């Protein structure tokens, strides 16, 4: 059904990305530029170029062309094998750092350290490869076919009559003549030969929410037509909304515009948020690890005269600084979150780091149709000629829709007619009897129904509805009245609605269909406005996302008024200066656009290039950007964003390029994914806070002790055992449930913020360790130097593990953030690691490890030190929050 031009978006698609040239040569291929409607060859020229005719190809010709061009399928999609995913996971910076440390340990014959480190590398890679392999299998299971069969005209031999028959879409070849009807998917790129009332959904290619009219006429289109706009062409992936057509296939397989998207590189132009965080933290660790062994060796050589015999200890210290379990814990956190999302919400995470990115996301870009609104209109108002509400206008519009559907042999009502019928009582429609009807067509731009009432014998009523200008031109109105009504329609359209005009006229009874001359001198009844139906869950999901610090930006090809209306209906405030059209974007420099995107909520009339440019501008401004899209026109922006999101029913190429696949195009699922990502990111950040600050403190204390003591402060085997105990306990972070406050802000792993944090709290930990030295000096009075050395090792071993337990509980989050809760996995693991530190030295396993029982006075003094340390941690944590205006950092 038609709508006023002021209310609708452009009826044509927007150019975007490389596409095949529609030149119907026998060798169709992609080209760099797409033609406009003025470049489309005539019907005769197309048939000649393809070496075919309106009667179709012979079977022999079809077989020969199938061998020449190949099957009409997209590029083969090969899922990476498990071994390839395993090998690729070795490139992760965290894993590479650990592998290098393992090799260095082996080089100095520290076989125990090397074995443990390399085992952790293998476990991390296995977990990551398995998680991504499962996600890949799930994505393959979601893959849908574009179309199964097509109706084609084929001849047994050159003299035989053509026969229409169904063949698999894969067997179509250039030059085939195909027939299209309502509900059909366009199986290849085609040039129309004949068309009747044909409108086509191109949402998979352009994102348009309304069908696009198509025609077989050889007349050139208006200036400015884009790549998908020539009215004579239809493209694979489109769907027939109304009407029918006969067309000739001009391109198949990889030569179609739909498949051309596969040729675009899948890699993003720059690193994602997770990649940036990982590289930043990795370089911090690398610098510390490269600096530590030389310092240990030089200090011991200069002050204690020790040589290379301290090399294993130096390597052990470097290992002690490294969070060995980091790759395992990161992968485990992300894999658990991804598995829970798939199990409970049908959300598939195809690239595990994308779960972190969606948790770090602070801007979500999306299209309006299918996300904020459903792909159907609903009646908004019925307005009389005076501008006031008039229910009678809606009644006459519904009568037209009902009898046009009943009498004009339409397969189903179009979306606007269906909205009119849903808005009225069906009993009111049967008060009239239908006589004849002429349906809406793109060239006629109005529909006419002839009805009669039982109490008005000899009189029939013409009911006309359609495009405002078309209907007004057929009404008996003065020029000023017609201008006033056009202005009224324009004002209504500016509020983001589609507008239909309704008129009636009484005519003498007759059973013939109305002729054009009958549709004149009509009585204008009024206007009906229709708006997009809001997605039921969109309003609540937007409130949840906003509450979690995610700003929503609407990037749409529709009219700006339509997008603004949807936002306001959903409670998203949009001011006049928060709307930017594609024409305005084209006038801005990159710097100007980066400044404009911060205050803009709605970007309207966007082509694929505009969407990608806006997404890149948001990333350049420092935002972590997610993009939710389902059409091929969304691909450039999807690949530019930090995390690409697509629904299950999206175009194949879009779904397979996305990092996250939703069961449905529902913002609620995005909100669940954000929560899961922030939970995983919060656990990873808590692990990093605890491990790095504690490890740094231990390293500083070890360096100091190595200079003050005549013996090594801890044996390499003891350092390794201590690390294994703390690392095993800290795996509990992967199973923790952070406080709900964690999900209220983006979970960004900020390397600089993390470095500041671990430096401050690491120094505090080193002070506690040095205080322990004093306690040991008071507690140890033996005359045997060997016994004193064992007691020192045991005392520091115990203090380190108990300190680790305190840090796990207190630096996981403040008391105010954590609140009174039952002990979770982290608290239980902390108790376990503290118990190991207290029990192991006095157990039968202690002597083989160089540990011994400690005097009772040591435990009393250690308790006092630890109490002071715990109080200092709480004070420092609260001070950190006050200074930074936030709870303990997410990264």
mmCIF file with all atom_site columns, C-alpha atoms in Angstrom, residues 25 46-47 50-57 61 65 69 152-154 172-178 247-252:
data_model
loop_
_atom_site.group_PDB
_atom_site.id
_atom_site.type_symbol
_atom_site.label_atom_id
_atom_site.label_alt_id
_atom_site.label_comp_id
_atom_site.label_asym_id
_atom_site.label_entity_id
_atom_site.label_seq_id
_atom_site.pdbx_PDB_ins_code
_atom_site.Cartn_x
_atom_site.Cartn_y
_atom_site.Cartn_z
_atom_site.occupancy
_atom_site.B_iso_or_equiv
_atom_site.pdbx_formal_charge
_atom_site.auth_seq_id
_atom_site.auth_comp_id
_atom_site.auth_asym_id
_atom_site.auth_atom_id
_atom_site.pdbx_PDB_model_num
ATOM 1  C CA . UNK A 1 25  ? 27.312 -10.777 -20.425 1.00 0.00 ? 25  UNK A CA 1
ATOM 2  C CA . UNK A 1 46  ? 19.922 -8.297  -22.008 1.00 0.00 ? 46  UNK A CA 1
ATOM 3  C CA . UNK A 1 47  ? 18.578 -11.376 -23.824 1.00 0.00 ? 47  UNK A CA 1
ATOM 4  C CA . UNK A 1 50  ? 23.080 -13.676 -22.494 1.00 0.00 ? 50  UNK A CA 1
ATOM 5  C CA . UNK A 1 51  ? 22.417 -15.678 -25.636 1.00 0.00 ? 51  UNK A CA 1
ATOM 6  C CA . UNK A 1 52  ? 18.899 -16.604 -24.589 1.00 0.00 ? 52  UNK A CA 1
ATOM 7  C CA . UNK A 1 53  ? 15.285 -15.739 -25.354 1.00 0.00 ? 53  UNK A CA 1
ATOM 8  C CA . UNK A 1 54  ? 11.895 -15.470 -23.646 1.00 0.00 ? 54  UNK A CA 1
ATOM 9  C CA . UNK A 1 55  ? 11.322 -19.220 -24.273 1.00 0.00 ? 55  UNK A CA 1
ATOM 10 C CA . UNK A 1 56  ? 14.287 -20.122 -22.081 1.00 0.00 ? 56  UNK A CA 1
ATOM 11 C CA . UNK A 1 57  ? 17.331 -22.371 -22.545 1.00 0.00 ? 57  UNK A CA 1
ATOM 12 C CA . UNK A 1 61  ? 22.500 -25.386 -23.088 1.00 0.00 ? 61  UNK A CA 1
ATOM 13 C CA . UNK A 1 65  ? 26.468 -23.417 -18.820 1.00 0.00 ? 65  UNK A CA 1
ATOM 14 C CA . UNK A 1 69  ? 29.824 -21.237 -14.447 1.00 0.00 ? 69  UNK A CA 1
ATOM 15 C CA . UNK A 1 152 ? 12.298 -22.134 -14.612 1.00 0.00 ? 152 UNK A CA 1
ATOM 16 C CA . UNK A 1 153 ? 11.352 -22.398 -18.295 1.00 0.00 ? 153 UNK A CA 1
ATOM 17 C CA . UNK A 1 154 ? 13.366 -25.113 -20.063 1.00 0.00 ? 154 UNK A CA 1
ATOM 18 C CA . UNK A 1 172 ? 20.220 -22.203 -12.251 1.00 0.00 ? 172 UNK A CA 1
ATOM 19 C CA . UNK A 1 173 ? 22.527 -20.693 -14.875 1.00 0.00 ? 173 UNK A CA 1
ATOM 20 C CA . UNK A 1 174 ? 22.845 -17.273 -16.535 1.00 0.00 ? 174 UNK A CA 1
ATOM 21 C CA . UNK A 1 175 ? 20.238 -17.046 -19.313 1.00 0.00 ? 175 UNK A CA 1
ATOM 22 C CA . UNK A 1 176 ? 17.567 -19.100 -17.524 1.00 0.00 ? 176 UNK A CA 1
ATOM 23 C CA . UNK A 1 177 ? 14.052 -17.660 -17.562 1.00 0.00 ? 177 UNK A CA 1
ATOM 24 C CA . UNK A 1 178 ? 12.480 -17.836 -14.092 1.00 0.00 ? 178 UNK A CA 1
ATOM 25 C CA . UNK A 1 247 ? 12.860 -12.594 -15.345 1.00 0.00 ? 247 UNK A CA 1
ATOM 26 C CA . UNK A 1 248 ? 16.110 -13.680 -16.922 1.00 0.00 ? 248 UNK A CA 1
ATOM 27 C CA . UNK A 1 249 ? 19.008 -14.774 -14.727 1.00 0.00 ? 249 UNK A CA 1
ATOM 28 C CA . UNK A 1 250 ? 22.008 -12.467 -15.196 1.00 0.00 ? 250 UNK A CA 1
ATOM 29 C CA . UNK A 1 251 ? 24.383 -13.737 -12.494 1.00 0.00 ? 251 UNK A CA 1
ATOM 30 C CA . UNK A 1 252 ? 24.646 -16.815 -10.296 1.00 0.00 ? 252 UNK A CA 1
#
